[in-house]
Amino acid sequence: MVRADGVTTDTIYGALSVYLLMALVWGAAYLLLVTLQPGALAMDPSRHPNHKMDWFDCMFYSFVTLTSTGYGDIVPMTAQARSLSILEAVSGIMYVAVLVARLVGLYSARRDNLTAGHGAR
């Protein structure tokens, strides 16, 4: 993405893949955290009675946090869980902001090059 000269479908697919991989890595981090610190993430007991956090729950929480959706049914309870949640939310927003800026920059540069080349003829 950083070295790309233009916007192609491969560029966009690559950027989307990185975004999804970010969510998976954060989800694995949450799973590690709840394994080492049970109760670091708490689920609403009225919606999830007698349920312990598992892989799917950590992935769900990761995607909800990365996209800043924040449904609120899983809540970080410890300082470590809150810190990871903050880092993930900020990295998700920053990734999208930088990605969109980069794609617009590449598109604009390509359009300017095409316009400059057309005007010289």
GROMACS .gro file of N, CA, C and O in nm:
model
  484
    1MET      N    1   0.083  -0.119   0.000
    1MET     CA    2   0.000   0.000   0.000
    1MET      C    3   0.086   0.125   0.000
    1MET      O    4   0.059   0.219  -0.071
    2VAL      N    5   0.191   0.125   0.080
    2VAL     CA    6   0.276   0.243   0.092
    2VAL      C    7   0.354   0.267  -0.037
    2VAL      O    8   0.373   0.381  -0.077
    3ARG      N    9   0.396   0.161  -0.103
    3ARG     CA   10   0.478   0.174  -0.224
    3ARG      C   11   0.397   0.173  -0.353
    3ARG      O   12   0.453   0.181  -0.461
    4ALA      N   13   0.268   0.160  -0.344
    4ALA     CA   14   0.184   0.149  -0.463
    4ALA      C   15   0.189   0.277  -0.545
    4ALA      O   16   0.193   0.387  -0.491
    5ASP      N   17   0.191   0.260  -0.678
    5ASP     CA   18   0.191   0.376  -0.768
    5ASP      C   19   0.050   0.417  -0.806
    5ASP      O   20   0.029   0.528  -0.853
    6GLY      N   21  -0.044   0.327  -0.790
    6GLY     CA   22  -0.182   0.356  -0.826
    6GLY      C   23  -0.278   0.268  -0.748
    6GLY      O   24  -0.236   0.177  -0.677
    7VAL      N   25  -0.405   0.298  -0.763
    7VAL     CA   26  -0.507   0.222  -0.693
    7VAL      C   27  -0.554   0.109  -0.784
    7VAL      O   28  -0.604   0.134  -0.894
    8THR      N   29  -0.533  -0.014  -0.740
    8THR     CA   30  -0.578  -0.131  -0.815
    8THR      C   31  -0.666  -0.215  -0.723
    8THR      O   32  -0.672  -0.191  -0.602
    9THR      N   33  -0.731  -0.314  -0.779
    9THR     CA   34  -0.812  -0.402  -0.695
    9THR      C   35  -0.723  -0.477  -0.596
    9THR      O   36  -0.763  -0.500  -0.483
   10ASP      N   37  -0.600  -0.511  -0.639
   10ASP     CA   38  -0.508  -0.580  -0.548
   10ASP      C   39  -0.471  -0.490  -0.430
   10ASP      O   40  -0.459  -0.537  -0.317
   11THR      N   41  -0.454  -0.361  -0.455
   11THR     CA   42  -0.424  -0.266  -0.348
   11THR      C   43  -0.538  -0.261  -0.248
   11THR      O   44  -0.516  -0.265  -0.126
   12ILE      N   45  -0.659  -0.256  -0.298
   12ILE     CA   46  -0.776  -0.248  -0.210
   12ILE      C   47  -0.794  -0.380  -0.134
   12ILE      O   48  -0.818  -0.379  -0.012
   13TYR      N   49  -0.781  -0.493  -0.201
   13TYR     CA   50  -0.792  -0.623  -0.134
   13TYR      C   51  -0.684  -0.639  -0.028
   13TYR      O   52  -0.709  -0.693   0.080
   14GLY      N   53  -0.564  -0.594  -0.058
   14GLY     CA   54  -0.455  -0.601   0.039
   14GLY      C   55  -0.483  -0.517   0.162
   14GLY      O   56  -0.461  -0.560   0.275
   15ALA      N   57  -0.535  -0.397   0.141
   15ALA     CA   58  -0.568  -0.309   0.253
   15ALA      C   59  -0.679  -0.369   0.338
   15ALA      O   60  -0.674  -0.363   0.462
   16LEU      N   61  -0.780  -0.428   0.275
   16LEU     CA   62  -0.888  -0.493   0.349
   16LEU      C   63  -0.836  -0.613   0.427
   16LEU      O   64  -0.878  -0.636   0.542
   17SER      N   65  -0.746  -0.688   0.367
   17SER     CA   66  -0.689  -0.805   0.435
   17SER      C   67  -0.612  -0.764   0.559
   17SER      O   68  -0.622  -0.829   0.664
   18VAL      N   69  -0.536  -0.657   0.549
   18VAL     CA   70  -0.462  -0.608   0.666
   18VAL      C   71  -0.559  -0.567   0.776
   18VAL      O   72  -0.536  -0.596   0.894
   19TYR      N   73  -0.667  -0.501   0.741
   19TYR     CA   74  -0.766  -0.458   0.839
   19TYR      C   75  -0.828  -0.577   0.911
   19TYR      O   76  -0.840  -0.579   1.034
   20LEU      N   77  -0.863  -0.681   0.835
   20LEU     CA   78  -0.920  -0.801   0.896
   20LEU      C   79  -0.817  -0.876   0.980
   20LEU      O   80  -0.850  -0.928   1.088
   21LEU      N   81  -0.693  -0.879   0.935
   21LEU     CA   82  -0.588  -0.943   1.014
   21LEU      C   83  -0.563  -0.868   1.145
   21LEU      O   84  -0.533  -0.929   1.248
   22MET      N   85  -0.576  -0.734   1.140
   22MET     CA   86  -0.564  -0.656   1.263
   22MET      C   87  -0.668  -0.703   1.366
   22MET      O   88  -0.635  -0.723   1.483
   23ALA      N   89  -0.791  -0.721   1.321
   23ALA     CA   90  -0.897  -0.765   1.412
   23ALA      C   91  -0.867  -0.903   1.468
   23ALA      O   92  -0.891  -0.928   1.587
   24LEU      N   93  -0.815  -0.992   1.386
   24LEU     CA   94  -0.782  -1.127   1.434
   24LEU      C   95  -0.670  -1.124   1.538
   24LEU      O   96  -0.675  -1.194   1.639
   25VAL      N   97  -0.569  -1.042   1.513
   25VAL     CA   98  -0.457  -1.031   1.608
   25VAL      C   99  -0.505  -0.972   1.740
   25VAL      O  100  -0.470  -1.020   1.848
   26TRP      N  101  -0.587  -0.867   1.734
   26TRP     CA  102  -0.642  -0.809   1.856
   26TRP      C  103  -0.729  -0.910   1.929
   26TRP      O  104  -0.727  -0.919   2.052
   27GLY      N  105  -0.807  -0.987   1.855
   27GLY     CA  106  -0.891  -1.090   1.916
   27GLY      C  107  -0.807  -1.194   1.990
   27GLY      O  108  -0.843  -1.237   2.100
   28ALA      N  109  -0.696  -1.233   1.930
   28ALA     CA  110  -0.605  -1.327   1.997
   28ALA      C  111  -0.546  -1.263   2.123
   28ALA      O  112  -0.528  -1.331   2.225
   29ALA      N  113  -0.518  -1.135   2.118
   29ALA     CA  114  -0.467  -1.064   2.237
   29ALA      C  115  -0.571  -1.064   2.349
   29ALA      O  116  -0.537  -1.085   2.466
   30TYR      N  117  -0.697  -1.043   2.312
   30TYR     CA  118  -0.804  -1.047   2.414
   30TYR      C  119  -0.819  -1.187   2.471
   30TYR      O  120  -0.842  -1.203   2.592
   31LEU      N  121  -0.808  -1.289   2.387
   31LEU     CA  122  -0.818  -1.426   2.436
   31LEU      C  123  -0.704  -1.456   2.533
   31LEU      O  124  -0.726  -1.517   2.638
   32LEU      N  125  -0.585  -1.411   2.502
   32LEU     CA  126  -0.471  -1.428   2.592
   32LEU      C  127  -0.498  -1.355   2.724
   32LEU      O  128  -0.473  -1.410   2.832
   33LEU      N  129  -0.551  -1.235   2.714
   33LEU     CA  130  -0.580  -1.157   2.834
   33LEU      C  131  -0.683  -1.225   2.923
   33LEU      O  132  -0.663  -1.237   3.043
   34VAL      N  133  -0.793  -1.272   2.865
   34VAL     CA  134  -0.897  -1.336   2.948
   34VAL      C  135  -0.851  -1.472   3.000
   34VAL      O  136  -0.904  -1.520   3.100
   35THR      N  137  -0.754  -1.533   2.933
   35THR     CA  138  -0.697  -1.658   2.983
   35THR      C  139  -0.610  -1.630   3.105
   35THR      O  140  -0.616  -1.702   3.205
   36LEU      N  141  -0.529  -1.524   3.096
   36LEU     CA  142  -0.441  -1.488   3.207
   36LEU      C  143  -0.514  -1.415   3.319
   36LEU      O  144  -0.475  -1.424   3.435
   37GLN      N  145  -0.617  -1.340   3.284
   37GLN     CA  146  -0.693  -1.260   3.379
   37GLN      C  147  -0.842  -1.285   3.359
   37GLN      O  148  -0.911  -1.205   3.294
   38PRO      N  149  -0.896  -1.392   3.412
   38PRO     CA  150  -1.040  -1.417   3.397
   38PRO      C  151  -1.119  -1.298   3.452
   38PRO      O  152  -1.086  -1.243   3.555
   39GLY      N  153  -1.220  -1.258   3.377
   39GLY     CA  154  -1.301  -1.143   3.419
   39GLY      C  155  -1.251  -1.011   3.365
   39GLY      O  156  -1.309  -0.907   3.395
   40ALA      N  157  -1.144  -1.013   3.284
   40ALA     CA  158  -1.093  -0.889   3.226
   40ALA      C  159  -1.196  -0.827   3.132
   40ALA      O  160  -1.207  -0.706   3.121
   41LEU      N  161  -1.270  -0.912   3.063
   41LEU     CA  162  -1.382  -0.868   2.980
   41LEU      C  163  -1.508  -0.932   3.037
   41LEU      O  164  -1.511  -1.052   3.062
   42ALA      N  165  -1.609  -0.852   3.059
   42ALA     CA  166  -1.733  -0.904   3.117
   42ALA      C  167  -1.847  -0.893   3.016
   42ALA      O  168  -1.858  -0.793   2.944
   43MET      N  169  -1.929  -0.997   3.014
   43MET     CA  170  -2.047  -0.997   2.928
   43MET      C  171  -2.170  -0.967   3.012
   43MET      O  172  -2.175  -0.998   3.131
   44ASP      N  173  -2.269  -0.909   2.948
   44ASP     CA  174  -2.396  -0.880   3.013
   44ASP      C  175  -2.461  -1.012   3.055
   44ASP      O  176  -2.496  -1.093   2.969
   45PRO      N  177  -2.477  -1.035   3.187
   45PRO     CA  178  -2.531  -1.165   3.231
   45PRO      C  179  -2.677  -1.188   3.190
   45PRO      O  180  -2.720  -1.304   3.179
   46SER      N  181  -2.752  -1.083   3.164
   46SER     CA  182  -2.890  -1.104   3.120
   46SER      C  183  -2.896  -1.158   2.978
   46SER      O  184  -2.989  -1.230   2.941
   47ARG      N  185  -2.796  -1.126   2.897
   47ARG     CA  186  -2.792  -1.176   2.759
   47ARG      C  187  -2.713  -1.305   2.747
   47ARG      O  188  -2.735  -1.383   2.655
   48HIS      N  189  -2.616  -1.323   2.836
   48HIS     CA  190  -2.527  -1.440   2.828
   48HIS      C  191  -2.515  -1.505   2.966
   48HIS      O  192  -2.409  -1.499   3.028
   49PRO      N  193  -2.620  -1.567   3.018
   49PRO     CA  194  -2.611  -1.627   3.151
   49PRO      C  195  -2.516  -1.748   3.153
   49PRO      O  196  -2.515  -1.829   3.061
   50ASN      N  197  -2.432  -1.752   3.257
   50ASN     CA  198  -2.338  -1.864   3.278
   50ASN      C  199  -2.250  -1.891   3.156
   50ASN      O  200  -2.225  -2.005   3.121
   51HIS      N  201  -2.204  -1.787   3.093
   51HIS     CA  202  -2.119  -1.802   2.974
   51HIS      C  203  -1.983  -1.741   3.001
   51HIS      O  204  -1.975  -1.628   3.050
   52LYS      N  205  -1.878  -1.814   2.971
   52LYS     CA  206  -1.743  -1.762   2.984
   52LYS      C  207  -1.693  -1.717   2.847
   52LYS      O  208  -1.733  -1.772   2.745
   53MET      N  209  -1.605  -1.620   2.849
   53MET     CA  210  -1.549  -1.568   2.723
   53MET      C  211  -1.475  -1.680   2.650
   53MET      O  212  -1.395  -1.752   2.709
   54ASP      N  213  -1.501  -1.693   2.520
   54ASP     CA  214  -1.431  -1.791   2.438
   54ASP      C  215  -1.375  -1.719   2.315
   54ASP      O  216  -1.381  -1.597   2.303
   55TRP      N  217  -1.319  -1.798   2.223
   55TRP     CA  218  -1.256  -1.744   2.102
   55TRP      C  219  -1.354  -1.657   2.024
   55TRP      O  220  -1.321  -1.546   1.983
   56PHE      N  221  -1.475  -1.707   2.002
   56PHE     CA  222  -1.572  -1.632   1.925
   56PHE      C  223  -1.605  -1.498   1.992
   56PHE      O  224  -1.616  -1.395   1.925
   57ASP      N  225  -1.621  -1.499   2.122
   57ASP     CA  226  -1.653  -1.376   2.195
   57ASP      C  227  -1.539  -1.274   2.183
   57ASP      O  228  -1.564  -1.154   2.165
   58CYS      N  229  -1.416  -1.323   2.190
   58CYS     CA  230  -1.301  -1.233   2.176
   58CYS      C  231  -1.294  -1.175   2.035
   58CYS      O  232  -1.262  -1.057   2.017
   59MET      N  233  -1.324  -1.257   1.935
   59MET     CA  234  -1.325  -1.208   1.796
   59MET      C  235  -1.437  -1.105   1.778
   59MET      O  236  -1.417  -1.000   1.716
   60PHE      N  237  -1.553  -1.136   1.831
   60PHE     CA  238  -1.666  -1.042   1.823
   60PHE      C  239  -1.629  -0.909   1.887
   60PHE      O  240  -1.649  -0.802   1.827
   61TYR      N  241  -1.574  -0.914   2.008
   61TYR     CA  242  -1.537  -0.792   2.078
   61TYR      C  243  -1.431  -0.715   1.998
   61TYR      O  244  -1.435  -0.592   1.989
   62SER      N  245  -1.337  -0.787   1.939
   62SER     CA  246  -1.232  -0.723   1.861
   62SER      C  247  -1.288  -0.649   1.740
   62SER      O  248  -1.254  -0.533   1.716
   63PHE      N  249  -1.375  -0.714   1.664
   63PHE     CA  250  -1.433  -0.648   1.546
   63PHE      C  251  -1.521  -0.530   1.584
   63PHE      O  252  -1.519  -0.426   1.518
   64VAL      N  253  -1.595  -0.544   1.694
   64VAL     CA  254  -1.681  -0.435   1.741
   64VAL      C  255  -1.596  -0.317   1.785
   64VAL      O  256  -1.629  -0.201   1.760
   65THR      N  257  -1.483  -0.344   1.849
   65THR     CA  258  -1.395  -0.238   1.896
   65THR      C  259  -1.319  -0.175   1.781
   65THR      O  260  -1.308  -0.052   1.772
   66LEU      N  261  -1.264  -0.256   1.691
   66LEU     CA  262  -1.185  -0.204   1.578
   66LEU      C  263  -1.269  -0.113   1.490
   66LEU      O  264  -1.222  -0.010   1.442
   67THR      N  265  -1.395  -0.148   1.471
   67THR     CA  266  -1.482  -0.067   1.386
   67THR      C  267  -1.552   0.045   1.462
   67THR      O  268  -1.627   0.121   1.403
   68SER      N  269  -1.529   0.051   1.592
   68SER     CA  270  -1.592   0.152   1.680
   68SER      C  271  -1.744   0.141   1.681
   68SER      O  272  -1.813   0.242   1.696
   69THR      N  273  -1.795   0.021   1.665
   69THR     CA  274  -1.939  -0.001   1.673
   69THR      C  275  -1.986   0.005   1.817
   69THR      O  276  -2.081   0.074   1.849
   70GLY      N  277  -1.919  -0.068   1.905
   70GLY     CA  278  -1.945  -0.063   2.048
   70GLY      C  279  -2.085  -0.098   2.091
   70GLY      O  280  -2.159  -0.013   2.138
   71TYR      N  281  -2.125  -0.224   2.076
   71TYR     CA  282  -2.260  -0.265   2.116
   71TYR      C  283  -2.282  -0.258   2.266
   71TYR      O  284  -2.392  -0.237   2.311
   72GLY      N  285  -2.178  -0.280   2.344
   72GLY     CA  286  -2.190  -0.267   2.489
   72GLY      C  287  -2.225  -0.395   2.562
   72GLY      O  288  -2.241  -0.393   2.683
   73ASP      N  289  -2.237  -0.507   2.493
   73ASP     CA  290  -2.269  -0.631   2.564
   73ASP      C  291  -2.145  -0.699   2.622
   73ASP      O  292  -2.156  -0.785   2.708
   74ILE      N  293  -2.027  -0.659   2.577
   74ILE     CA  294  -1.901  -0.703   2.635
   74ILE      C  295  -1.825  -0.576   2.675
   74ILE      O  296  -1.809  -0.485   2.594
   75VAL      N  297  -1.779  -0.574   2.801
   75VAL     CA  298  -1.720  -0.451   2.856
   75VAL      C  299  -1.583  -0.483   2.915
   75VAL      O  300  -1.568  -0.582   2.987
   76PRO      N  301  -1.481  -0.399   2.888
   76PRO     CA  302  -1.351  -0.419   2.952
   76PRO      C  303  -1.360  -0.381   3.100
   76PRO      O  304  -1.407  -0.273   3.134
   77MET      N  305  -1.313  -0.470   3.186
   77MET     CA  306  -1.326  -0.448   3.330
   77MET      C  307  -1.194  -0.411   3.397
   77MET      O  308  -1.194  -0.345   3.500
   78THR      N  309  -1.081  -0.453   3.342
   78THR     CA  310  -0.952  -0.426   3.405
   78THR      C  311  -0.879  -0.317   3.328
   78THR      O  312  -0.914  -0.285   3.213
   79ALA      N  313  -0.778  -0.262   3.392
   79ALA     CA  314  -0.698  -0.158   3.326
   79ALA      C  315  -0.632  -0.212   3.200
   79ALA      O  316  -0.624  -0.141   3.098
   80GLN      N  317  -0.587  -0.336   3.204
   80GLN     CA  318  -0.522  -0.395   3.086
   80GLN      C  319  -0.622  -0.411   2.972
   80GLN      O  320  -0.589  -0.383   2.856
   81ALA      N  321  -0.742  -0.455   3.003
   81ALA     CA  322  -0.844  -0.471   2.900
   81ALA      C  323  -0.884  -0.337   2.842
   81ALA      O  324  -0.904  -0.324   2.721
   82ARG      N  325  -0.896  -0.237   2.927
   82ARG     CA  326  -0.928  -0.103   2.878
   82ARG      C  327  -0.817  -0.049   2.790
   82ARG      O  328  -0.843   0.014   2.687
   83SER      N  329  -0.693  -0.071   2.830
   83SER     CA  330  -0.579  -0.024   2.750
   83SER      C  331  -0.577  -0.088   2.613
   83SER      O  332  -0.557  -0.020   2.511
   84LEU      N  333  -0.596  -0.221   2.609
   84LEU     CA  334  -0.600  -0.289   2.479
   84LEU      C  335  -0.716  -0.238   2.394
   84LEU      O  336  -0.700  -0.218   2.273
   85SER      N  337  -0.830  -0.214   2.457
   85SER     CA  338  -0.947  -0.165   2.383
   85SER      C  339  -0.921  -0.027   2.325
   85SER      O  340  -0.958   0.000   2.210
   86ILE      N  341  -0.858   0.059   2.402
   86ILE     CA  342  -0.824   0.193   2.353
   86ILE      C  343  -0.728   0.183   2.236
   86ILE      O  344  -0.748   0.248   2.131
   87LEU      N  345  -0.624   0.103   2.252
   87LEU     CA  346  -0.524   0.089   2.145
   87LEU      C  347  -0.587   0.034   2.017
   87LEU      O  348  -0.556   0.080   1.906
   88GLU      N  349  -0.676  -0.064   2.033
   88GLU     CA  350  -0.740  -0.120   1.914
   88GLU      C  351  -0.832  -0.019   1.847
   88GLU      O  352  -0.831  -0.005   1.725
   89ALA      N  353  -0.912   0.051   1.925
   89ALA     CA  354  -1.004   0.149   1.866
   89ALA      C  355  -0.928   0.259   1.793
   89ALA      O  356  -0.963   0.296   1.681
   90VAL      N  357  -0.822   0.308   1.854
   90VAL     CA  358  -0.743   0.414   1.790
   90VAL      C  359  -0.673   0.361   1.665
   90VAL      O  360  -0.671   0.428   1.561
   91SER      N  361  -0.618   0.240   1.673
   91SER     CA  362  -0.550   0.185   1.555
   91SER      C  363  -0.649   0.160   1.441
   91SER      O  364  -0.616   0.180   1.324
   92GLY      N  365  -0.771   0.118   1.474
   92GLY     CA  366  -0.872   0.096   1.370
   92GLY      C  367  -0.912   0.226   1.301
   92GLY      O  368  -0.921   0.231   1.178
   93ILE      N  369  -0.934   0.329   1.379
   93ILE     CA  370  -0.972   0.459   1.320
   93ILE      C  371  -0.856   0.518   1.242
   93ILE      O  372  -0.875   0.570   1.131
   94MET      N  373  -0.735   0.510   1.298
   94MET     CA  374  -0.618   0.566   1.228
   94MET      C  375  -0.591   0.490   1.099
   94MET      O  376  -0.554   0.550   0.998
   95TYR      N  377  -0.606   0.358   1.100
   95TYR     CA  378  -0.583   0.279   0.980
   95TYR      C  379  -0.677   0.324   0.868
   95TYR      O  380  -0.634   0.346   0.755
   96VAL      N  381  -0.804   0.336   0.901
   96VAL     CA  382  -0.901   0.378   0.800
   96VAL      C  383  -0.870   0.519   0.751
   96VAL      O  384  -0.874   0.545   0.630
   97ALA      N  385  -0.837   0.610   0.841
   97ALA     CA  386  -0.806   0.748   0.802
   97ALA      C  387  -0.684   0.753   0.711
   97ALA      O  388  -0.685   0.821   0.607
   98VAL      N  389  -0.578   0.683   0.748
   98VAL     CA  390  -0.455   0.683   0.667
   98VAL      C  391  -0.481   0.612   0.535
   98VAL      O  392  -0.435   0.657   0.429
   99LEU      N  393  -0.556   0.503   0.537
   99LEU     CA  394  -0.586   0.429   0.414
   99LEU      C  395  -0.664   0.516   0.316
   99LEU      O  396  -0.628   0.526   0.198
  100VAL      N  397  -0.767   0.581   0.363
  100VAL     CA  398  -0.848   0.666   0.275
  100VAL      C  399  -0.764   0.781   0.222
  100VAL      O  400  -0.768   0.813   0.103
  101ALA      N  401  -0.684   0.844   0.308
  101ALA     CA  402  -0.597   0.953   0.263
  101ALA      C  403  -0.498   0.905   0.156
  101ALA      O  404  -0.476   0.974   0.056
  102ARG      N  405  -0.440   0.788   0.178
  102ARG     CA  406  -0.345   0.733   0.081
  102ARG      C  407  -0.413   0.700  -0.052
  102ARG      O  408  -0.361   0.730  -0.159
  103LEU      N  409  -0.530   0.638  -0.046
  103LEU     CA  410  -0.601   0.604  -0.169
  103LEU      C  411  -0.643   0.729  -0.245
  103LEU      O  412  -0.630   0.734  -0.368
  104VAL      N  413  -0.688   0.831  -0.175
  104VAL     CA  414  -0.724   0.958  -0.241
  104VAL      C  415  -0.601   1.023  -0.301
  104VAL      O  416  -0.605   1.073  -0.414
  105GLY      N  417  -0.489   1.017  -0.228
  105GLY     CA  418  -0.364   1.073  -0.280
  105GLY      C  419  -0.318   1.002  -0.406
  105GLY      O  420  -0.276   1.065  -0.504
  106LEU      N  421  -0.324   0.869  -0.406
  106LEU     CA  422  -0.285   0.793  -0.525
  106LEU      C  423  -0.378   0.822  -0.642
  106LEU      O  424  -0.333   0.839  -0.755
  107TYR      N  425  -0.507   0.830  -0.615
  107TYR     CA  426  -0.604   0.858  -0.720
  107TYR      C  427  -0.582   0.998  -0.777
  107TYR      O  428  -0.581   1.017  -0.898
  108SER      N  429  -0.560   1.094  -0.689
  108SER     CA  430  -0.538   1.233  -0.734
  108SER      C  431  -0.410   1.245  -0.814
  108SER      O  432  -0.407   1.313  -0.916
  109ALA      N  433  -0.304   1.180  -0.769
  109ALA     CA  434  -0.177   1.185  -0.842
  109ALA      C  435  -0.192   1.122  -0.980
  109ALA      O  436  -0.140   1.175  -1.079
  110ARG      N  437  -0.262   1.012  -0.988
  110ARG     CA  438  -0.283   0.946  -1.118
  110ARG      C  439  -0.365   1.035  -1.210
  110ARG      O  440  -0.336   1.049  -1.327
  111ARG      N  441  -0.470   1.098  -1.155
  111ARG     CA  442  -0.554   1.186  -1.235
  111ARG      C  443  -0.475   1.307  -1.284
  111ARG      O  444  -0.485   1.347  -1.399
  112ASP      N  445  -0.391   1.363  -1.195
  112ASP     CA  446  -0.309   1.477  -1.234
  112ASP      C  447  -0.208   1.439  -1.343
  112ASP      O  448  -0.184   1.516  -1.435
  113ASN      N  449  -0.150   1.319  -1.331
  113ASN     CA  450  -0.056   1.272  -1.433
  113ASN      C  451  -0.126   1.251  -1.567
  113ASN      O  452  -0.071   1.284  -1.672
  114LEU      N  453  -0.247   1.198  -1.562
  114LEU     CA  454  -0.321   1.178  -1.687
  114LEU      C  455  -0.359   1.313  -1.749
  114LEU      O  456  -0.353   1.329  -1.870
  115THR      N  457  -0.401   1.408  -1.665
  115THR     CA  458  -0.437   1.540  -1.714
  115THR      C  459  -0.317   1.613  -1.772
  115THR      O  460  -0.324   1.674  -1.878
  116ALA      N  461  -0.202   1.604  -1.703
  116ALA     CA  462  -0.081   1.670  -1.751
  116ALA      C  463  -0.034   1.607  -1.883
  116ALA      O  464   0.007   1.677  -1.974
  117GLY      N  465  -0.044   1.477  -1.892
  117GLY     CA  466  -0.004   1.408  -2.016
  117GLY      C  467  -0.097   1.441  -2.130
  117GLY      O  468  -0.056   1.455  -2.244
  118HIS      N  469  -0.225   1.457  -2.102
  118HIS     CA  470  -0.323   1.489  -2.205
  118HIS      C  471  -0.305   1.632  -2.253
  118HIS      O  472  -0.317   1.658  -2.372
  119GLY      N  473  -0.271   1.724  -2.162
  119GLY     CA  474  -0.255   1.864  -2.200
  119GLY      C  475  -0.131   1.888  -2.286
  119GLY      O  476  -0.124   1.981  -2.362
  120ALA      N  477  -0.031   1.800  -2.274
  120ALA     CA  478   0.093   1.816  -2.350
  120ALA      C  479   0.076   1.774  -2.494
  120ALA      O  480   0.156   1.810  -2.579
  121ARG      N  481  -0.025   1.700  -2.526
  121ARG     CA  482  -0.042   1.649  -2.664
  121ARG      C  483  -0.096   1.751  -2.755
  121ARG      O  484  -0.149   1.836  -2.773
   0.00000   0.00000   0.00000
